[in-house]
XYZ file of C-alpha atoms in Angstrom:
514
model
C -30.631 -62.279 30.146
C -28.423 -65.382 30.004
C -29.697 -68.403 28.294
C -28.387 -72.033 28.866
C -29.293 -74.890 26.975
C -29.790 -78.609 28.759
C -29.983 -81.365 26.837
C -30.934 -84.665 28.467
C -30.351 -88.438 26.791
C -34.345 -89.001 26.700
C -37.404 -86.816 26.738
C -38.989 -88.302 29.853
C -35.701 -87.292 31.388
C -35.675 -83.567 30.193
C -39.238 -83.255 31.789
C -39.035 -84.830 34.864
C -35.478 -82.802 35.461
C -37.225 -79.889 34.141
C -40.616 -80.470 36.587
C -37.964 -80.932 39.266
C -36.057 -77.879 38.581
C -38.894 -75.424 37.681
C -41.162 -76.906 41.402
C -43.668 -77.676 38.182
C -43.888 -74.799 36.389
C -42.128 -74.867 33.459
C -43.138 -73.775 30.091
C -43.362 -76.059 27.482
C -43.348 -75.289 23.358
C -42.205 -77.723 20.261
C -39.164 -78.687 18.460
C -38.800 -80.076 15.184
C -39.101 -83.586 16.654
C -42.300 -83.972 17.809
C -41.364 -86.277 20.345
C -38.806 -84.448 22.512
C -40.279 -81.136 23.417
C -38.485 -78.364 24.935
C -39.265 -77.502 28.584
C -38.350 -73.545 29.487
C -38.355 -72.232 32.849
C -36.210 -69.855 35.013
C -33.470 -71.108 37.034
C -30.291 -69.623 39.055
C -26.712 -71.400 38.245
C -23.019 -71.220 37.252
C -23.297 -67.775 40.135
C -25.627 -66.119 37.648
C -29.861 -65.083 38.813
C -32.892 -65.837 36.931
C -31.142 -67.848 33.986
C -33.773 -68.792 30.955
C -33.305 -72.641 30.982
C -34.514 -74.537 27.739
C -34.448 -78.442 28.364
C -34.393 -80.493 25.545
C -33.819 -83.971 24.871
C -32.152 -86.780 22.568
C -33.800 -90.505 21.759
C -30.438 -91.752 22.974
C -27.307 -91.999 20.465
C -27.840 -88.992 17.904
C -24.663 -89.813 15.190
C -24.250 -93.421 14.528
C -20.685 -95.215 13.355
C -20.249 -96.012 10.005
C -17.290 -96.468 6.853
C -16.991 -93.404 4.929
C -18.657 -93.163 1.172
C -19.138 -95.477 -0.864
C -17.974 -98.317 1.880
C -21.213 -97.350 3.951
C -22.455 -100.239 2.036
C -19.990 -102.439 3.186
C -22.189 -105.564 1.662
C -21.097 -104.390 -2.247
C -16.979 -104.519 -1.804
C -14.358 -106.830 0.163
C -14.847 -107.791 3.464
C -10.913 -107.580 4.151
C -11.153 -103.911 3.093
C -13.291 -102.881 5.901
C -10.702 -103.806 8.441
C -8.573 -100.911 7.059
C -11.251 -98.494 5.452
C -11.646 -95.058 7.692
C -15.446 -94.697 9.891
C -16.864 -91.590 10.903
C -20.128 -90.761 13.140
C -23.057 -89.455 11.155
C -26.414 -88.319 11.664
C -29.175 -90.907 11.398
C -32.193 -90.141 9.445
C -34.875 -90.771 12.148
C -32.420 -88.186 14.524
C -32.436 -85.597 11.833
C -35.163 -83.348 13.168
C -33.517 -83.759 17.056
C -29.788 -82.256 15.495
C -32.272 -79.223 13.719
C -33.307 -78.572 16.980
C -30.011 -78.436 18.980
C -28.677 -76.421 16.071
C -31.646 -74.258 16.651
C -31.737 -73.499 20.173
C -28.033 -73.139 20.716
C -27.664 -70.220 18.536
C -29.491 -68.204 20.974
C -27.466 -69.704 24.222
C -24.557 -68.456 25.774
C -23.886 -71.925 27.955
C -24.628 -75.790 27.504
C -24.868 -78.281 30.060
C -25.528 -81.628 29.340
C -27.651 -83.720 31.453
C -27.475 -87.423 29.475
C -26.962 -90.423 32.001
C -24.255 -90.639 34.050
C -22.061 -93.731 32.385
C -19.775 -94.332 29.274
C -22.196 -94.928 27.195
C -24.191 -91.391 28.315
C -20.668 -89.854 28.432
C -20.695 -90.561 24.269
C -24.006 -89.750 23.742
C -23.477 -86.413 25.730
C -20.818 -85.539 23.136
C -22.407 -86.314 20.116
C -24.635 -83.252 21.443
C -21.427 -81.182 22.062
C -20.310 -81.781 18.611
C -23.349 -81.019 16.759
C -24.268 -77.620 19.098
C -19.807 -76.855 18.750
C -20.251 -77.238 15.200
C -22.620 -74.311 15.142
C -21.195 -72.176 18.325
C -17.176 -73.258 18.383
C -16.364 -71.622 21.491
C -19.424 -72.321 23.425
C -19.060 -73.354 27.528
C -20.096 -76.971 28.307
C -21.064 -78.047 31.561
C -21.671 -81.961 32.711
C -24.270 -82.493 35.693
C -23.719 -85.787 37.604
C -26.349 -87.659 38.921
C -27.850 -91.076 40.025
C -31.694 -89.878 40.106
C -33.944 -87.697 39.460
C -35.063 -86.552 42.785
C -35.130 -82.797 43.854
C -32.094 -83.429 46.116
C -30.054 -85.516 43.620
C -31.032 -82.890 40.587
C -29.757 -79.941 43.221
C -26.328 -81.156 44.089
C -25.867 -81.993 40.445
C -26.729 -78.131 39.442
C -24.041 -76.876 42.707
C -21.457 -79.398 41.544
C -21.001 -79.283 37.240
C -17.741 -80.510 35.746
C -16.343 -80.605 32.600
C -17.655 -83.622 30.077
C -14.504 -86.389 29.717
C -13.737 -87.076 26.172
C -11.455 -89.858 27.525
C -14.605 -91.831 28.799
C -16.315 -90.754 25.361
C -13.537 -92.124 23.108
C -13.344 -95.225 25.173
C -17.230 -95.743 23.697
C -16.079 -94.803 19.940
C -13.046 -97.336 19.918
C -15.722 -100.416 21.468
C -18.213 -98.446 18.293
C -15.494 -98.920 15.858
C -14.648 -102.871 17.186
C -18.695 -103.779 16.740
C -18.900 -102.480 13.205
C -15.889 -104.356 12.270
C -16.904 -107.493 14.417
C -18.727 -108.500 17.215
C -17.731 -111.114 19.271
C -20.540 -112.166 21.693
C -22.201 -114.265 19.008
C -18.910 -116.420 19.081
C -19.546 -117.533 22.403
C -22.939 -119.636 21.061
C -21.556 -120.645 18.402
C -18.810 -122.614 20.380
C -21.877 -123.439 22.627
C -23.506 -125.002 19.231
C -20.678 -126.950 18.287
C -19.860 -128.322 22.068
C -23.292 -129.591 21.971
C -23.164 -130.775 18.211
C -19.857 -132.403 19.117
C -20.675 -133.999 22.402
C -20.930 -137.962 22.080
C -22.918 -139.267 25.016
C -20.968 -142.117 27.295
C -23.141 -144.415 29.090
C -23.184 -145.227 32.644
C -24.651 -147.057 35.267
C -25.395 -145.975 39.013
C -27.485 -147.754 41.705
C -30.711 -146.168 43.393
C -31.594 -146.914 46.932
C -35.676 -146.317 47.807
C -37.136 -146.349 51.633
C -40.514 -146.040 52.416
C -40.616 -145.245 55.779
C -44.131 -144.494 58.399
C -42.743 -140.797 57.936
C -42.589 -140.576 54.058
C -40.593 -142.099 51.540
C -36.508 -141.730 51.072
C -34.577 -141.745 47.910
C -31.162 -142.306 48.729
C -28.017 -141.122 46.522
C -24.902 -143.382 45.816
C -21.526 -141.578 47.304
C -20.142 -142.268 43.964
C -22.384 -141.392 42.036
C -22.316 -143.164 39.040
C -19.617 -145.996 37.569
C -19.074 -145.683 33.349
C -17.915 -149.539 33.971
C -21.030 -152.061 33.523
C -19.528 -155.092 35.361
C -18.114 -153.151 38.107
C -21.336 -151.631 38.611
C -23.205 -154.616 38.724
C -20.766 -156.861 40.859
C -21.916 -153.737 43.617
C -25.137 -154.217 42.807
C -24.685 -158.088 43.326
C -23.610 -157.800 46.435
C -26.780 -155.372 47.699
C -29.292 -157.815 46.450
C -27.400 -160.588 48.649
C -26.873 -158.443 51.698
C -30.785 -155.936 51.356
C -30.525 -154.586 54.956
C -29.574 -151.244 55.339
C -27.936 -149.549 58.496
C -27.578 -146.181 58.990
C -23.467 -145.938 60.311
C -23.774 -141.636 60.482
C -26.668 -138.784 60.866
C -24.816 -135.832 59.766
C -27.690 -132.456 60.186
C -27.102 -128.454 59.866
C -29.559 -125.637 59.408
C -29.905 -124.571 56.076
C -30.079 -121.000 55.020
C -31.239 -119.370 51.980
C -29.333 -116.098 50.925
C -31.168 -112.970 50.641
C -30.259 -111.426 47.219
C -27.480 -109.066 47.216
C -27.837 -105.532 46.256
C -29.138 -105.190 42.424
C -26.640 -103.865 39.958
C -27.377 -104.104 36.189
C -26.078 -107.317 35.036
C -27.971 -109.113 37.729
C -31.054 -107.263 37.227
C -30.875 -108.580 33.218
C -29.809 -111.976 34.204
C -32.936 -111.740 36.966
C -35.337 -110.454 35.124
C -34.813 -112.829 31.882
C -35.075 -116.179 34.005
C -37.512 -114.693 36.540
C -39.746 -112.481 35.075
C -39.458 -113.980 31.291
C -38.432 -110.374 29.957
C -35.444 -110.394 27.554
C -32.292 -107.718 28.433
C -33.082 -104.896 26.375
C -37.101 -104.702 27.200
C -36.070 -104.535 31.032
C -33.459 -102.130 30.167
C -35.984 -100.081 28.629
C -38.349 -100.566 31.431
C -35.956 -99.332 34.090
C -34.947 -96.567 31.718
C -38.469 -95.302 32.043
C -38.946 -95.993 35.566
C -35.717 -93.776 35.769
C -36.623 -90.962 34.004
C -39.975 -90.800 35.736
C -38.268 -90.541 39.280
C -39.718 -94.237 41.000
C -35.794 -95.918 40.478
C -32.000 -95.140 40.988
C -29.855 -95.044 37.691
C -30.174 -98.625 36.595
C -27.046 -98.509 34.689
C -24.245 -99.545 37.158
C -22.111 -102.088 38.333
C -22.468 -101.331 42.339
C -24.215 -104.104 44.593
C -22.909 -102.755 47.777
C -25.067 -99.739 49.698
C -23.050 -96.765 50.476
C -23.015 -95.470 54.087
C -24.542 -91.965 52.873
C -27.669 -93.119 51.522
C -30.835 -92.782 53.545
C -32.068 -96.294 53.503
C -34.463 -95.463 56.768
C -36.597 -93.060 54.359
C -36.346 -95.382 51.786
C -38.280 -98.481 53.166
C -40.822 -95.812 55.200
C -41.899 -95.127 51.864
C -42.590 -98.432 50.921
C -44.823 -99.244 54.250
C -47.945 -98.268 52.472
C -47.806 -100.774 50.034
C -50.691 -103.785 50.503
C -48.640 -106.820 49.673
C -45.472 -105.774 51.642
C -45.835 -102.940 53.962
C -45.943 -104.998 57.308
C -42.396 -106.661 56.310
C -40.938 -102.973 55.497
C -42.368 -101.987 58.784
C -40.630 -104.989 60.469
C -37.735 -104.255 58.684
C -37.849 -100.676 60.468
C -37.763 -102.018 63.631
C -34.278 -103.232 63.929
C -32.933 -100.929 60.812
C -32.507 -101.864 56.945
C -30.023 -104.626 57.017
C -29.283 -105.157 53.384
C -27.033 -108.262 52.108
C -24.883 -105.817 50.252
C -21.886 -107.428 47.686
C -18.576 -106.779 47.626
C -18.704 -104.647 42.850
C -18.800 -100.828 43.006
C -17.941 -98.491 40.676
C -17.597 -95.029 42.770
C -20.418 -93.410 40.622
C -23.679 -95.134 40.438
C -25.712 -96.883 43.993
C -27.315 -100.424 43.222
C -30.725 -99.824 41.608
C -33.103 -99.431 44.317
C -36.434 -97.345 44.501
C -36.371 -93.698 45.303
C -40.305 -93.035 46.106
C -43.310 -95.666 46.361
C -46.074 -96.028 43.470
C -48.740 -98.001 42.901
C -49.875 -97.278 39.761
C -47.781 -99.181 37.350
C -49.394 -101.701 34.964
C -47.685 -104.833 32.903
C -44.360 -105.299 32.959
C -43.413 -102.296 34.545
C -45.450 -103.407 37.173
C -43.483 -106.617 37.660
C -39.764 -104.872 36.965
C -40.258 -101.901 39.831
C -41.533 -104.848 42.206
C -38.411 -107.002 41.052
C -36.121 -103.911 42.292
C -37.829 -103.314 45.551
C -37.803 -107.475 46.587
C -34.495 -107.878 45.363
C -32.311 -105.076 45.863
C -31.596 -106.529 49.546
C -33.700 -104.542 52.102
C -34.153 -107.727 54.495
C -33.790 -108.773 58.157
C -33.022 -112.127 58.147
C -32.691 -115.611 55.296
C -35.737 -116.931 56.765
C -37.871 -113.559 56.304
C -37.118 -112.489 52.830
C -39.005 -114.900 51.257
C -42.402 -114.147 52.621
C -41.551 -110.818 49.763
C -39.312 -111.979 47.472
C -41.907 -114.567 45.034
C -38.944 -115.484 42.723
C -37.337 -117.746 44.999
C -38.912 -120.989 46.496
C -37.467 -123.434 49.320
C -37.344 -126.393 47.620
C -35.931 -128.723 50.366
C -37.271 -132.016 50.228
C -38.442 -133.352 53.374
C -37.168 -136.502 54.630
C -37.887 -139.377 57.616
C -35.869 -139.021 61.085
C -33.259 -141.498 60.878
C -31.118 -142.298 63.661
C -27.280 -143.920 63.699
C -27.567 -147.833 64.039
C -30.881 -147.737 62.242
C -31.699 -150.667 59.908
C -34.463 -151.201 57.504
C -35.279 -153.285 54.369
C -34.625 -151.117 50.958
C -37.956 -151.115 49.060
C -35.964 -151.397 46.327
C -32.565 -151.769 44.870
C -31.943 -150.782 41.404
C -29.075 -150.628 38.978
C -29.956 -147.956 36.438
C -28.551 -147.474 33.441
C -28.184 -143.523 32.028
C -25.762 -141.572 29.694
C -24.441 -138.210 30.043
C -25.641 -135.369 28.513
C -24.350 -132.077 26.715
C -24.136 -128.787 27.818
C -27.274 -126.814 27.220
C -27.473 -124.199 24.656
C -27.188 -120.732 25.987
C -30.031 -118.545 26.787
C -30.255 -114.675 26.974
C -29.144 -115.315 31.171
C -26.206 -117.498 30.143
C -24.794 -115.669 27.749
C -25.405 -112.008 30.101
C -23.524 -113.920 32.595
C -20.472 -115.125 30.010
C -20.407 -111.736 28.557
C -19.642 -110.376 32.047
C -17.397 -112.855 33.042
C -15.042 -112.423 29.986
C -15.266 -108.514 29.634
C -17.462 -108.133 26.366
C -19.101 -104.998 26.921
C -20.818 -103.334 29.820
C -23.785 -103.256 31.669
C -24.873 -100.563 29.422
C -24.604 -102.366 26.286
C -25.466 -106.057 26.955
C -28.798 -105.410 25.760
C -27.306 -103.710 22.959
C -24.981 -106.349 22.157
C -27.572 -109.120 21.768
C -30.170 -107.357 19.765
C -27.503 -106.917 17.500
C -26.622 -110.111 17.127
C -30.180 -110.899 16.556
C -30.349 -108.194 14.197
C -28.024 -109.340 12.089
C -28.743 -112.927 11.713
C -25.933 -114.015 13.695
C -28.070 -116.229 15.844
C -31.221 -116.984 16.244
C -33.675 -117.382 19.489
C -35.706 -120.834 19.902
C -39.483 -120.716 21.403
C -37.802 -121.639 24.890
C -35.442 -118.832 25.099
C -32.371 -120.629 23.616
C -29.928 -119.112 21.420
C -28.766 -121.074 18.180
C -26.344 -119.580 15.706
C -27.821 -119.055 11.944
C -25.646 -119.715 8.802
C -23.950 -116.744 8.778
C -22.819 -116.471 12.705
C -21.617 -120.002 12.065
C -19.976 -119.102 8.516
C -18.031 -116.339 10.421
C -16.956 -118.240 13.235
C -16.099 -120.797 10.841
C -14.020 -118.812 8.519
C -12.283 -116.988 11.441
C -10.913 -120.329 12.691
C -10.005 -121.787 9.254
C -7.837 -118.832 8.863
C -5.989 -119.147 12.230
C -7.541 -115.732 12.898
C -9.226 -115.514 17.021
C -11.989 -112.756 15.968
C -14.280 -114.942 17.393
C -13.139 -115.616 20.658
C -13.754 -113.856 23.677
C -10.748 -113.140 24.903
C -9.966 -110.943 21.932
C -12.507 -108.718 23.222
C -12.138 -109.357 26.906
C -7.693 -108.162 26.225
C -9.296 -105.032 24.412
C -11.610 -104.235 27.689
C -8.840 -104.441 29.919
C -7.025 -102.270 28.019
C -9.050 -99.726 27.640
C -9.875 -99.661 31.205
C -6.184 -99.486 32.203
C -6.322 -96.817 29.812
C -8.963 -94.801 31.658
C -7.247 -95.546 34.796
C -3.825 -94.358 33.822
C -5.569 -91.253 32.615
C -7.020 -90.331 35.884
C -4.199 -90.833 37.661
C -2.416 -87.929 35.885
C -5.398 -86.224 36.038
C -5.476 -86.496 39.363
């Protein structure tokens, strides 16, 4: 009888694909971890009848980077060394009793498939498996399964359809592994933040404010320039209002105003959404969706697609949702002319935006809030007026004016010359510096999270009670030190020119492949 080992990037993964492929009745004993079990159960694939299937699992990277002997402790020699000084991937304590297992069950397999998530980052993860199982059976077949979510039909094509893993994708993961334990770069970005707002010297200004109360409401009217930073120029305008107080409206200039659905949800958003909206930092929605996931209720929530392809059954999708209490009537009014979603213009041919794949009810907390945040905002909508009576995170704020008509004059309540200075750019919070990471190419949408706790991890910055980031003495002392010796380590271009590269890398590579 042939056995296969599967080895999924999580252990509420393994299970649910296991539940899926085994219609439930899988078999499930211990490994040495006692938190990712192995799930058995009979299964026909690769043209081969009642295969023995063992699904196992990883807690996500199993080797970690690191410089090789004695420069592991890279806090007890010379800094400068370390640029030169050889890594190598190694097993990390706490993953120990996960590598005794795949070394365990693979001695009695004859195939391996790998079932970690379908990005980079589960590309790398899916060969640190490979190596550890290849280290114990060289010349052992290994099969990749591709898939966006664990449903029965997604799990199925990906069982009819395995490739072969791409150790292109995975090295691209090892050389952006290798550039974070020599340096990371995101941190620079608030410290230049820091030192814009330590630097900024406020320049005062003056600008005059126009008040109407009218039978209607009252009217605060704005100055077409705005403000003046000359005193006596300002205040020869002002003059000349207090002389001449009647106002006359010379133009009435009116348009409907929409507000924009959302656009399909791809990861970035959902971290930038989430942390301003929801108040939960990057990596705890990360590992919310994660679970949500794994447990079949969401798409892969790794990806950078906000545009719906044709293929996907979005009819089914909102059916399912017309049971809930709070918005079942809008999905069923979405039925009736056909899900319309705002979709964006980002996809990267392998994952859908995040969107549910069945209904539930019986979340609690914050996954509560995050599963309700995907089905509001990933774009399911009619029209900009509707959406809002689901989607709670958005308010119209209009304000709500008197009718005034052209040739119109009234008497100003009041006429005031105030006096102001301008202000320095904010520091950046966890949303900002998501959306500045993005925009210059440091990282991907599955390692933002990564990136930040890092930084927090090692003292680079520092968070303030209202979500702010501010660099600590040693973020600072690096930036510092970079500049002062002309080097750009800092700066996120340096990263941003490595990103492209690599992905003109990847793309050159499957071109030829192709």
């Amino acid at each position: 009888m042939v056995r296969i080992l599967n080895v999924a990037e999580k252990n509420d993964a393994a299970k649910s694909i296991a539940n899926v492929l085994s219609r439930g009745s899988s078999r499930k004993r211990e490994g040495f971890s006692k938190f990712n079990k192995i799930y058995e159960f009979e299964y026909n694939i690769l043209n081969m009848n009642n295969c023995t299937m063992s699904m196992t699992s990883l807690s996500g990277h199993l080797l970690e980077m690191d410089f090789i002997g004695q420069y592991r402790k890279w806090y007890s020699c010379s800094p400068v060394t370390l640029f030169d000084v050889p890594v190598e991937k190694h097993c990390h304590p706490n993953m120990v009793d996960i590598k005794r297992t795949l070394e365990r069950e693979i001695r009695g397999c004859q195939h391996l498939i790998i079932w970690t998530d379908c990005d980079r980052e589960g590309e790398n993860i899916g060969f640190e498996a490979i190596q550890v199982c290849k280290a114990v059976k060289p010349n052992i077949p290994v099969y990749r399964a591709k898939f966006s979510e664990i449903t029965p039909q997604a799990i199925a094509r990906a069982c009819s359809n395995l490739i072969r893993p791409d150790k292109n994708v995975s090295d691209a993961v090892d050389v952006r592994q290798e550039l974070d334990l020599r340096i990371v770069s995101n941190y620079g970005l608030c410290c230049e933040r820091y030192k814009q707002v330590q630097a900024f010297i406020p320049e005062p200004f003056w600008k005059l404010k126009v008040s109407h109360s009218h039978e209607d409401g009252d009217c605060e009217f704005t100055w077409k320039r705005n403000r003046l930073f000359d005193h006596l120029a300002c205040l020869v305008l002002y003059t000349h209002c207090i002389e001449n107080p009647v106002a006359k409206v010379v133009d009435v200039k009116s348009k409907t105003k929409s507000k924009w659905r959302p656009t399909a949800l791809d990861t970035v958003e959902m971290e930038k959404l989430a942390s301003r909206k929801l108040r939960i930092n990057a990596k705890e929605t990360m590992k919310i969706a994660e679970k949500l996931y794994t447990q079949g209720f969401i798409s892969y929530p790794r990806t950078e697609t906000n545009m719906f392809p044709k293929e996907l059954d979005l009819q089914k999708l909102v059916e399912d949702q017309t049971r809930d209490y709070n918005w079942g009537d809008f999905a069923r009014r979405v039925l009736e002319n056909g899900p319309n979603p705002r979709n964006g213009n980002k996809t990267d041919q392998a994952h859908p935006p995040i969107h549910p794949t069945k209904y539930t009810d019986n979340l609690q907390g914050n996954e509560k809030k995050v599963y309700e945040f995907v089905f509001t905002a990933q774009g399911l909508m009619i029209t900009a007026k509707n959406y809002l009576e689901v989607y709670v995170y958005d308010k119209w704020n209009a304000k709500v004016i008197p009718v005034y008509n052209k040739g119109d004059t009234f008497q100003p309540n009041s006429i005031e010359m105030v006096a102001s200075e301008t202000s320095p750019p904010s520091l950046l919070t966890e949303a900002d510096l998501i959306a500045l990471m993005d925009k210059h190419g440091i990282g991907t949408d599955a390692t933002h999270a990564d990136h930040i706790e890092t930084i927090k991890s090692r003292m680079y910055v520092g968070v303030k009670p209202d979500g702010k980031f501010v660099p600590g003495q040693l973020g600072m002392g690096l930036v510092e030190g970079y500049d002062s010796m002309g080097y750009q380590m800092s700066k996120p271009n340096l990263r941003a020119e490595l990103e492209a590269d690599l992905k003109r890398y990847m793309q050159n590579i499957q071109m030829k492949d192709d």
